[in-house]
Amino acid sequence: DFLLLFAAGNSGPWPSTIGSQAAAKNVIAVGAGENHPESYADGGAGRSIHNVVDFSSKGPTLDGLFKPTVVAPGDNIMSADSDALPYSFQCSAGMEGATELLSGTSMATPACAGGAALIRQYFENGYFATGAADPASGMIPSAALVTAVLIHSGSPMAYYSPDTYELLPAPATLPHSSQ
C-alpha cells in the first residue's frame, strides 16, 4: 500500500483551482489553514486556526471530487532558509536568517504527511486495541485506513467566499464544495 499526498495549490479562494496532481481520485490533497500568531488569540483580526487560508486552492475537481481532502497549518510556517548556493545543499545555519516564514499548501503537506506517519505507527504498535502499545496486536494499516483516520480526525473550517472575499462560517453539512 502506498499513500500519496499532494499540495492542493495556492490559487484560492475560487472554486475548481486544485492542482492537477492533487485532483487525482485516490490521493490526499492538502489545503492550507491559517497559522498567524494572532490566530491563537480570540478575535485576532478575524484570523483563526479554524479557517482555511484565503490562498488555498479548492474543489470541486473537473470530475466532481470534493478537494482538498484535508487541511493543515500552512500560513506563516517557520522553515529553513536556503544559503542560495545551488550545490552546497545547505541551509544558512549559523548565519543570520537561518529560518524564514513561508506560506503555502507546500508548507501544509509535510505536516499532514507527518500526521499520516504517526497514524500508521499507531496501528503498527497496536495502540488501537487497548490504548497502550501492544505489539502482538499490531497491524500494517492500508493507505485507505490511514486516509480515513486523517479525514475523520478533522473538523469543519470557516472559508473565504470567492465572490465577496468575506470569511464565511464552517458549513453545517459535509462534504461541502467550499472545502
XYZ file of N, CA, C and O in Angstrom:
716
model
N 0.836 -1.191 0.000
C 0.000 0.000 0.000
C 0.870 1.239 0.000
O 1.908 1.278 0.642
N 0.407 2.252 -0.694
C 1.180 3.475 -0.861
C 0.243 4.659 -0.713
O -0.828 4.686 -1.335
N 0.611 5.621 0.110
C -0.221 6.793 0.345
C 0.464 8.016 -0.250
O 1.594 8.330 0.115
N -0.198 8.681 -1.169
C 0.352 9.869 -1.815
C -0.353 11.118 -1.310
O -1.584 11.161 -1.254
N 0.437 12.126 -0.973
C -0.089 13.414 -0.554
C 0.442 14.471 -1.508
O 1.636 14.474 -1.829
N -0.431 15.357 -1.948
C -0.040 16.457 -2.824
C -0.567 17.767 -2.268
O -1.672 17.826 -1.735
N 0.220 18.826 -2.436
C -0.238 20.167 -2.094
C -1.372 20.546 -3.034
O -1.305 20.306 -4.243
N -2.438 21.117 -2.481
C -3.625 21.452 -3.272
C -3.375 22.585 -4.251
O -3.991 22.642 -5.306
N -2.479 23.486 -3.916
C -2.210 24.651 -4.754
C -2.573 25.936 -4.037
O -3.272 25.927 -3.020
N -2.096 27.044 -4.561
C -2.259 28.348 -3.912
C -3.027 29.320 -4.802
O -2.667 30.473 -4.932
N -4.108 28.845 -5.405
C -4.888 29.672 -6.337
C -6.273 30.012 -5.817
O -7.150 30.376 -6.593
N -6.503 29.877 -4.508
C -7.818 30.149 -3.943
C -8.089 31.625 -3.825
O -7.229 32.447 -4.133
N -9.276 31.987 -3.370
C -10.325 31.126 -2.825
C -11.338 30.654 -3.858
O -12.403 30.182 -3.504
N -11.026 30.752 -5.126
C -12.005 30.425 -6.168
C -12.180 28.926 -6.318
O -11.257 28.143 -6.069
N -13.354 28.492 -6.753
C -13.610 27.051 -6.922
C -12.842 26.464 -8.106
O -12.404 27.184 -9.001
N -12.680 25.161 -8.062
C -12.038 24.384 -9.127
C -10.626 24.857 -9.448
O -10.230 24.959 -10.601
N -9.855 25.143 -8.396
C -8.475 25.602 -8.580
C -7.452 24.575 -8.094
O -6.264 24.879 -8.037
N -7.888 23.381 -7.747
C -6.981 22.332 -7.266
C -5.953 22.003 -8.336
O -6.296 21.858 -9.513
N -4.685 21.861 -7.936
C -3.622 21.483 -8.863
C -3.861 20.100 -9.449
O -4.554 19.269 -8.865
N -3.290 19.847 -10.619
C -3.599 18.615 -11.352
C -3.246 17.343 -10.581
O -4.021 16.396 -10.583
N -2.096 17.281 -9.909
C -1.759 16.073 -9.148
C -2.710 15.877 -7.974
O -3.129 14.769 -7.686
N -3.055 16.948 -7.297
C -3.932 16.869 -6.134
C -5.366 16.526 -6.510
O -6.159 16.122 -5.664
N -5.717 16.646 -7.787
C -7.079 16.358 -8.233
C -7.311 14.866 -8.467
O -8.437 14.462 -8.729
N -6.277 14.059 -8.359
C -6.420 12.623 -8.595
C -7.344 11.995 -7.553
O -7.464 12.470 -6.424
N -7.976 10.893 -7.929
C -9.015 10.286 -7.106
C -8.510 9.741 -5.770
O -9.104 9.987 -4.731
N -7.457 8.974 -5.754
C -7.039 8.276 -4.530
C -5.801 8.862 -3.883
O -4.981 8.134 -3.331
N -5.654 10.167 -3.943
C -4.556 10.832 -3.256
C -5.152 11.778 -2.217
O -6.320 12.128 -2.278
N -4.325 12.170 -1.279
C -4.733 13.168 -0.290
C -4.271 14.532 -0.801
O -3.077 14.762 -0.977
N -5.218 15.414 -1.072
C -4.928 16.791 -1.459
C -4.939 17.627 -0.185
O -5.935 17.650 0.537
N -3.822 18.284 0.107
C -3.687 19.022 1.367
C -3.843 20.520 1.125
O -3.066 21.120 0.375
N -4.846 21.102 1.751
C -5.051 22.540 1.719
C -4.349 23.188 2.903
O -3.836 22.511 3.798
N -4.332 24.511 2.916
C -3.638 25.250 3.972
C -4.631 25.961 4.885
O -5.595 26.571 4.416
N -4.368 25.887 6.173
C -5.136 26.621 7.171
C -4.337 27.795 7.697
O -3.113 27.846 7.548
N -5.018 28.747 8.299
C -4.339 29.923 8.850
C -3.478 29.526 10.039
O -3.803 28.603 10.785
N -2.382 30.242 10.215
C -1.439 29.936 11.292
C -0.729 31.196 11.776
O 0.395 31.144 12.194
N -1.387 32.353 11.669
C -0.788 33.594 12.144
C -0.710 33.573 13.666
O -1.556 32.974 14.323
N 0.283 34.247 14.252
C 0.330 34.320 15.720
C -0.973 34.822 16.319
O -1.426 34.335 17.333
N -1.621 35.802 15.640
C -2.888 36.309 16.162
C -4.018 35.309 16.005
O -5.087 35.476 16.569
N -3.789 34.229 15.245
C -4.809 33.190 15.088
C -5.128 32.510 16.409
O -6.185 31.942 16.591
N -4.188 32.550 17.323
C -4.354 31.841 18.581
C -5.020 32.691 19.656
O -5.333 32.210 20.723
N -5.227 33.973 19.364
C -5.900 34.861 20.304
C -7.350 35.024 19.855
O -7.647 34.958 18.674
N -8.236 35.229 20.784
C -9.638 35.433 20.426
C -9.799 36.685 19.579
O -9.352 37.764 19.956
N -10.421 36.525 18.425
C -10.760 37.661 17.585
C -9.590 38.375 16.964
O -9.723 39.516 16.550
N -8.431 37.756 16.880
C -7.250 38.399 16.327
C -7.408 38.753 14.862
O -7.062 37.964 13.993
N -7.914 39.898 14.548
C -8.061 40.408 13.182
C -8.843 39.439 12.297
O -8.600 39.342 11.116
N -9.777 38.691 12.886
C -10.574 37.751 12.116
C -9.854 36.460 11.783
O -10.405 35.571 11.166
N -8.603 36.352 12.169
C -7.823 35.162 11.864
C -8.107 34.092 12.909
O -8.323 34.378 14.066
N -8.082 32.850 12.458
C -8.327 31.744 13.370
C -7.685 30.488 12.812
O -7.652 30.287 11.591
N -7.186 29.649 13.691
C -6.646 28.363 13.250
C -7.754 27.468 12.725
O -7.489 26.415 12.177
N -9.001 27.915 12.832
C -10.152 27.162 12.331
C -10.595 27.653 10.952
O -11.682 27.324 10.501
N -9.757 28.449 10.285
C -10.079 28.982 8.962
C -9.185 28.359 7.903
O -7.983 28.193 8.115
N -9.755 28.065 6.741
C -8.954 27.749 5.569
C -8.382 29.084 5.094
O -9.112 30.064 4.955
N -7.076 29.152 4.868
C -6.461 30.417 4.461
C -6.941 30.786 3.053
O -7.275 29.919 2.237
N -7.020 32.072 2.772
C -7.631 32.542 1.533
C -6.953 32.041 0.265
O -7.606 31.816 -0.748
N -5.656 31.824 0.254
C -4.976 31.415 -0.976
C -5.081 29.918 -1.269
O -4.720 29.460 -2.350
N -5.570 29.130 -0.332
C -5.626 27.681 -0.511
C -6.605 27.295 -1.617
O -7.763 27.695 -1.609
N -6.123 26.522 -2.597
C -6.984 26.076 -3.700
C -8.062 25.144 -3.184
O -7.903 24.482 -2.163
N -9.174 25.095 -3.915
C -10.255 24.213 -3.507
C -10.963 23.628 -4.715
O -10.718 24.031 -5.850
N -11.835 22.678 -4.448
C -12.573 21.988 -5.493
C -13.870 22.697 -5.798
O -14.058 23.845 -5.410
N -14.741 22.011 -6.480
C -14.597 20.622 -6.885
C -13.623 20.476 -8.053
O -13.311 21.443 -8.742
N -13.154 19.232 -8.257
C -12.300 18.953 -9.395
C -13.165 18.892 -10.653
O -14.393 18.901 -10.570
N -12.529 18.778 -11.800
C -13.281 18.725 -13.055
C -14.211 17.523 -13.124
O -15.238 17.559 -13.792
N -13.853 16.427 -12.407
C -14.738 15.256 -12.391
C -15.620 15.205 -11.145
O -16.196 14.176 -10.831
N -15.737 16.348 -10.417
C -16.695 16.473 -9.332
C -16.234 16.041 -7.956
O -17.045 15.984 -7.028
N -14.944 15.757 -7.760
C -14.469 15.350 -6.436
C -14.365 16.550 -5.507
O -13.986 17.645 -5.931
N -14.693 16.336 -4.237
C -14.511 17.371 -3.225
C -13.044 17.385 -2.820
O -12.501 16.370 -2.385
N -12.390 18.501 -2.954
C -10.993 18.660 -2.587
C -10.826 20.021 -1.954
O -11.580 20.929 -2.252
N -9.881 20.276 -1.092
C -8.852 19.357 -0.636
C -9.408 18.282 0.285
O -10.475 18.431 0.863
N -8.643 17.218 0.431
C -9.056 16.114 1.284
C -8.969 16.517 2.748
O -9.870 16.226 3.532
N -7.878 17.160 3.116
C -7.654 17.639 4.482
C -6.965 19.001 4.415
O -6.431 19.387 3.372
N -6.975 19.705 5.540
C -6.301 20.994 5.657
C -5.391 20.938 6.878
O -5.772 20.414 7.923
N -4.180 21.469 6.735
C -3.219 21.535 7.840
C -2.661 22.960 7.882
O -2.780 23.703 6.903
N -2.024 23.357 9.004
C -1.448 24.705 9.057
C -0.488 24.938 7.891
O 0.403 24.127 7.642
N -0.698 26.044 7.161
C 0.138 26.321 6.010
C 0.422 27.796 5.804
O 0.895 28.198 4.757
N 0.157 28.599 6.801
C 0.358 30.044 6.700
C 1.339 30.465 7.777
O 1.162 30.134 8.950
N 2.385 31.185 7.380
C 3.425 31.628 8.319
C 4.075 30.451 9.044
O 4.106 30.400 10.268
N 4.596 29.510 8.290
C 5.280 28.341 8.841
C 6.775 28.631 8.885
O 7.368 29.038 7.882
N 7.403 28.417 10.040
C 8.839 28.621 10.174
C 9.551 27.514 9.409
O 9.363 26.339 9.689
N 10.359 27.896 8.435
C 11.018 26.943 7.559
C 12.501 27.273 7.453
O 12.921 28.399 7.737
N 13.282 26.291 7.027
C 14.715 26.516 6.813
C 14.906 27.489 5.659
O 14.169 27.469 4.683
N 15.902 28.330 5.782
C 16.216 29.312 4.749
C 17.453 28.847 3.992
O 18.476 28.539 4.584
N 17.367 28.787 2.688
C 18.482 28.352 1.856
C 19.633 29.347 1.926
O 19.431 30.552 2.085
N 20.859 28.827 1.737
C 22.006 29.727 1.654
C 22.175 30.282 0.244
O 23.097 31.033 -0.032
N 21.280 29.898 -0.676
C 21.228 30.382 -2.059
C 22.382 29.892 -2.918
O 22.582 30.369 -4.026
N 23.163 28.929 -2.445
C 24.218 28.331 -3.251
C 23.698 27.004 -3.777
O 23.496 26.065 -3.007
N 23.467 26.879 -5.088
C 22.751 25.719 -5.613
C 23.393 24.367 -5.339
O 22.705 23.367 -5.278
N 24.714 24.281 -5.171
C 25.351 22.980 -4.990
C 25.892 22.760 -3.576
O 26.590 21.794 -3.329
N 25.557 23.632 -2.640
C 26.039 23.449 -1.269
C 25.132 22.519 -0.481
O 25.561 21.893 0.473
N 23.851 22.439 -0.883
C 22.857 21.626 -0.188
C 22.794 21.951 1.293
O 22.628 21.090 2.135
N 22.944 23.226 1.613
C 22.965 23.681 2.996
C 21.925 24.769 3.217
O 21.627 25.551 2.310
N 21.441 24.799 4.441
C 20.657 25.948 4.862
C 21.642 26.999 5.335
O 22.835 26.740 5.439
N 21.174 28.152 5.654
C 22.073 29.206 6.117
C 22.269 29.096 7.624
O 22.227 30.074 8.337
N 22.480 27.862 8.094
C 22.668 27.604 9.526
C 23.879 28.354 10.049
O 24.907 28.446 9.386
N 23.740 28.858 11.250
C 24.833 29.590 11.884
C 24.975 30.997 11.348
O 25.858 31.729 11.752
N 24.134 31.354 10.424
C 24.188 32.681 9.832
C 22.898 33.415 10.170
O 21.912 32.810 10.551
N 22.923 34.699 9.996
C 21.708 35.490 10.169
C 20.651 34.989 9.201
O 20.925 34.760 8.023
N 19.439 34.742 9.670
C 18.355 34.329 8.799
C 18.356 32.848 8.463
O 18.090 32.465 7.342
N 18.698 31.991 9.411
C 18.711 30.548 9.160
C 17.310 29.999 8.924
O 17.159 28.919 8.375
N 16.313 30.740 9.327
C 14.928 30.330 9.090
C 14.146 31.515 8.526
O 14.576 32.663 8.644
N 13.018 31.195 7.919
C 12.141 32.237 7.420
C 10.706 31.754 7.491
O 10.452 30.552 7.548
N 9.771 32.687 7.493
C 8.349 32.348 7.482
C 7.895 32.175 6.041
O 8.089 33.061 5.214
N 7.319 31.016 5.745
C 6.804 30.736 4.409
C 5.345 30.320 4.511
O 4.907 29.802 5.539
N 4.602 30.526 3.444
C 3.194 30.154 3.406
C 2.897 29.398 2.116
O 3.509 29.658 1.091
N 1.963 28.472 2.194
C 1.534 27.752 1.011
C 1.077 26.347 1.368
O 1.345 25.843 2.462
N 0.383 25.736 0.436
C -0.041 24.358 0.678
C 1.162 23.423 0.702
O 1.098 22.349 1.286
N 2.279 23.859 0.117
C 3.507 23.059 0.200
C 4.107 23.100 1.601
O 4.948 22.268 1.938
N 3.695 24.025 2.415
C 4.108 24.040 3.830
C 3.176 23.152 4.658
O 3.583 22.564 5.653
N 1.916 23.034 4.252
C 0.941 22.222 4.981
C 1.125 20.727 4.713
O 0.885 19.893 5.586
N 1.546 20.381 3.507
C 1.631 18.980 3.118
C 2.607 18.170 3.970
O 2.269 17.060 4.391
N 3.813 18.658 4.286
C 4.698 17.871 5.152
C 4.124 17.630 6.554
O 4.329 16.565 7.136
N 3.391 18.607 7.083
C 2.763 18.413 8.396
C 1.735 17.295 8.330
O 1.643 16.444 9.227
N 0.974 17.264 7.252
C -0.031 16.218 7.068
C 0.640 14.855 6.851
O 0.172 13.836 7.361
N 1.735 14.825 6.113
C 2.467 13.572 5.902
C 3.001 13.035 7.223
O 2.970 11.820 7.479
N 3.459 13.927 8.091
C 3.904 13.507 9.418
C 2.763 12.925 10.234
O 2.922 11.931 10.931
N 1.584 13.544 10.130
C 0.400 13.007 10.804
C 0.043 11.628 10.290
O -0.299 10.723 11.063
N 0.134 11.433 8.977
C -0.149 10.119 8.395
C 0.846 9.080 8.898
O 0.463 7.937 9.191
N 2.102 9.457 9.034
C 3.110 8.530 9.546
C 2.817 8.148 11.003
O 2.981 6.985 11.394
N 2.371 9.109 11.796
C 2.022 8.808 13.195
C 0.805 7.894 13.284
O 0.743 7.007 14.146
N -0.165 8.103 12.416
C -1.336 7.220 12.387
C -0.915 5.798 12.038
O -1.346 4.829 12.662
N -0.055 5.671 11.036
C 0.442 4.349 10.648
C 1.162 3.677 11.823
O 0.944 2.508 12.117
N 2.002 4.431 12.532
C 2.725 3.884 13.687
C 1.758 3.474 14.797
O 1.973 2.463 15.481
N 0.696 4.226 14.985
C -0.323 3.910 15.984
C -0.875 2.503 15.758
O -1.017 1.714 16.693
N -1.182 2.176 14.522
C -1.703 0.839 14.202
C -0.606 -0.224 14.256
O -0.833 -1.323 14.748
N 0.580 0.085 13.765
C 1.675 -0.888 13.777
C 2.068 -1.271 15.197
O 2.407 -2.421 15.464
N 2.042 -0.308 16.117
C 2.423 -0.580 17.507
C 1.278 -1.135 18.339
O 1.446 -1.407 19.524
N 0.110 -1.299 17.760
C -1.008 -1.941 18.442
C -1.745 -1.080 19.444
O -2.465 -1.597 20.294
N -1.621 0.238 19.355
C -2.324 1.120 20.292
C -3.839 1.040 20.147
O -4.573 1.277 21.087
N -4.322 0.720 18.957
C -5.755 0.736 18.684
C -6.515 -0.295 19.509
O -7.690 -0.142 19.767
N -5.849 -1.362 19.950
C -6.535 -2.442 20.666
C -6.893 -2.059 22.097
O -8.016 -2.295 22.557
N -5.948 -1.458 22.833
C -6.172 -1.179 24.253
C -5.877 0.260 24.662
O -6.139 0.639 25.790
N -5.285 1.045 23.768
C -4.870 2.398 24.118
C -3.432 2.452 24.586
O -2.885 3.518 24.788
N -2.825 1.302 24.780
C -1.413 1.210 25.146
C -0.714 0.366 24.079
O -1.351 -0.433 23.390
N 0.584 0.536 23.970
C 1.330 -0.231 22.971
C 1.182 -1.724 23.235
O 1.390 -2.192 24.351
N 0.800 -2.469 22.216
C 0.651 -3.915 22.294
C 1.123 -4.489 20.953
O 0.304 -4.715 20.053
N 2.437 -4.715 20.802
C 2.977 -5.170 19.521
C 2.311 -6.433 18.991
O 2.206 -6.616 17.776
N 1.830 -7.285 19.870
C 1.160 -8.511 19.415
C -0.137 -8.192 18.677
O -0.587 -8.976 17.834
N -0.760 -7.056 18.979
C -2.000 -6.658 18.313
C -1.748 -5.756 17.117
O -2.690 -5.352 16.445
N -0.478 -5.424 16.873
C -0.146 -4.500 15.801
C -0.537 -5.019 14.430
O -0.660 -6.224 14.205
N -0.761 -4.100 13.527
C -1.101 -4.438 12.147
C -0.559 -3.360 11.222
O -0.280 -2.248 11.656
N -0.374 -3.707 9.979
C 0.045 -2.721 8.988
C -1.226 -2.176 8.346
O -1.930 -2.904 7.643
N -1.530 -0.906 8.596
C -2.777 -0.344 8.073
C -2.683 -0.079 6.570
O -1.614 0.230 6.047
N -3.793 -0.202 5.889
C -3.837 0.134 4.471
C -3.809 1.655 4.318
O -4.116 2.406 5.255
N -3.454 2.113 3.130
C -3.486 3.547 2.847
C -4.902 4.092 3.009
O -5.094 5.215 3.469
N -5.896 3.264 2.679
C -7.291 3.692 2.834
C -7.641 3.923 4.304
O -8.354 4.878 4.636
N -7.138 3.082 5.196
C -7.407 3.256 6.627
C -6.728 4.515 7.146
O -7.339 5.300 7.879
N -5.473 4.742 6.770
C -4.764 5.952 7.209
C -5.496 7.192 6.698
O -5.697 8.153 7.440
N -5.936 7.153 5.446
C -6.688 8.273 4.867
C -7.983 8.513 5.642
O -8.322 9.657 5.971
N -8.708 7.450 5.949
C -9.973 7.578 6.677
C -9.756 8.195 8.054
O -10.526 9.066 8.487
N -8.720 7.775 8.751
C -8.442 8.335 10.082
C -8.060 9.803 9.966
O -8.514 10.631 10.764
N -7.250 10.158 8.970
C -6.896 11.574 8.761
C -8.147 12.416 8.523
O -8.332 13.463 9.145
N -9.001 11.962 7.635
C -10.204 12.727 7.294
C -11.125 12.872 8.494
O -11.624 13.955 8.799
N -11.342 11.797 9.220
C -12.315 11.818 10.315
C -11.764 12.378 11.614
O -12.502 12.500 12.591
N -10.483 12.753 11.624
C -9.943 13.412 12.809
C -10.020 14.933 12.666
O -9.651 15.659 13.584
N -10.496 15.397 11.532
C -10.606 16.829 11.293
C -11.937 17.395 11.752
O -12.784 16.690 12.300
N -12.109 18.669 11.528
C -13.375 19.338 11.841
C -13.659 20.363 10.752
O -12.742 20.827 10.067
N -14.930 20.745 10.564
C -15.265 21.748 9.543
C -14.553 23.071 9.832
O -14.336 23.436 10.990
N -14.180 23.770 8.764
C -13.445 25.023 8.909
C -14.161 26.146 8.171
O -14.807 25.922 7.146
N -14.022 27.365 8.700
C -14.536 28.541 8.010
C -13.706 28.759 6.746
O -12.582 28.278 6.643
N -14.260 29.474 5.774
C -13.578 29.660 4.500
C -13.909 31.027 3.917
O -14.850 31.682 4.349
N -13.126 31.452 2.928
C -13.331 32.747 2.291
C -14.200 32.605 1.049
O -13.983 31.728 0.227
N -15.173 33.479 0.921
C -16.062 33.481 -0.239
C -15.294 33.946 -1.470
O -14.621 34.979 -1.426
N -15.396 33.213 -2.589
C -14.732 33.679 -3.807
C -15.422 34.900 -4.423
O -14.827 35.620 -5.207
N -16.667 35.149 -4.044
C -17.414 36.273 -4.611
C -17.180 37.571 -3.848
O -16.916 38.609 -4.440
N -17.280 37.506 -2.532
C -17.175 38.723 -1.720
C -15.882 38.795 -0.928
O -15.584 39.803 -0.326
N -15.133 37.715 -0.906
C -13.880 37.606 -0.157
C -14.081 37.758 1.347
O -13.168 38.018 2.096
N -15.325 37.595 1.813
C -15.573 37.650 3.244
C -15.441 36.247 3.834
O -15.613 35.242 3.149
N -15.113 36.211 5.106
C -14.976 34.939 5.801
C -16.359 34.391 6.128
O -17.173 35.069 6.756
N -16.640 33.168 5.682
C -17.939 32.537 5.910
C -17.784 31.428 6.945
O -16.729 30.791 7.026
N -18.828 31.170 7.737
C -18.723 30.137 8.767
C -18.575 28.741 8.168
O -18.891 28.508 6.997
N -18.093 27.824 8.976
C -17.960 26.431 8.547
C -19.317 25.903 8.114
O -20.336 26.206 8.733
N -19.368 25.140 7.039
C -20.652 24.600 6.576
C -21.246 23.626 7.584
O -20.520 22.939 8.298
N -22.571 23.572 7.623
C -23.263 22.693 8.574
C -23.213 21.237 8.140
O -23.259 20.338 8.970
N -23.151 20.996 6.854
C -23.109 19.619 6.361
C -21.869 19.407 5.513
O -21.418 20.321 4.812
N -21.317 18.240 5.595
C -20.134 17.885 4.809
C -20.438 16.624 4.020
O -21.237 15.809 4.460
N -19.838 16.368 2.874
C -18.873 17.264 2.248
C -19.539 18.515 1.703
O -20.733 18.544 1.445
N -18.749 19.545 1.522
C -19.227 20.836 1.050
C -18.249 21.359 0.012
O -17.037 21.219 0.184
N -18.729 21.956 -1.031
C -17.860 22.392 -2.115
C -16.872 23.487 -1.705
O -15.933 23.765 -2.420
N -17.073 24.099 -0.542
C -16.170 25.148 -0.089
C -14.849 24.594 0.412
O -13.901 25.341 0.600
N -14.802 23.314 0.668
C -13.602 22.770 1.292
C -13.016 21.670 0.467
O -13.531 20.679 0.178
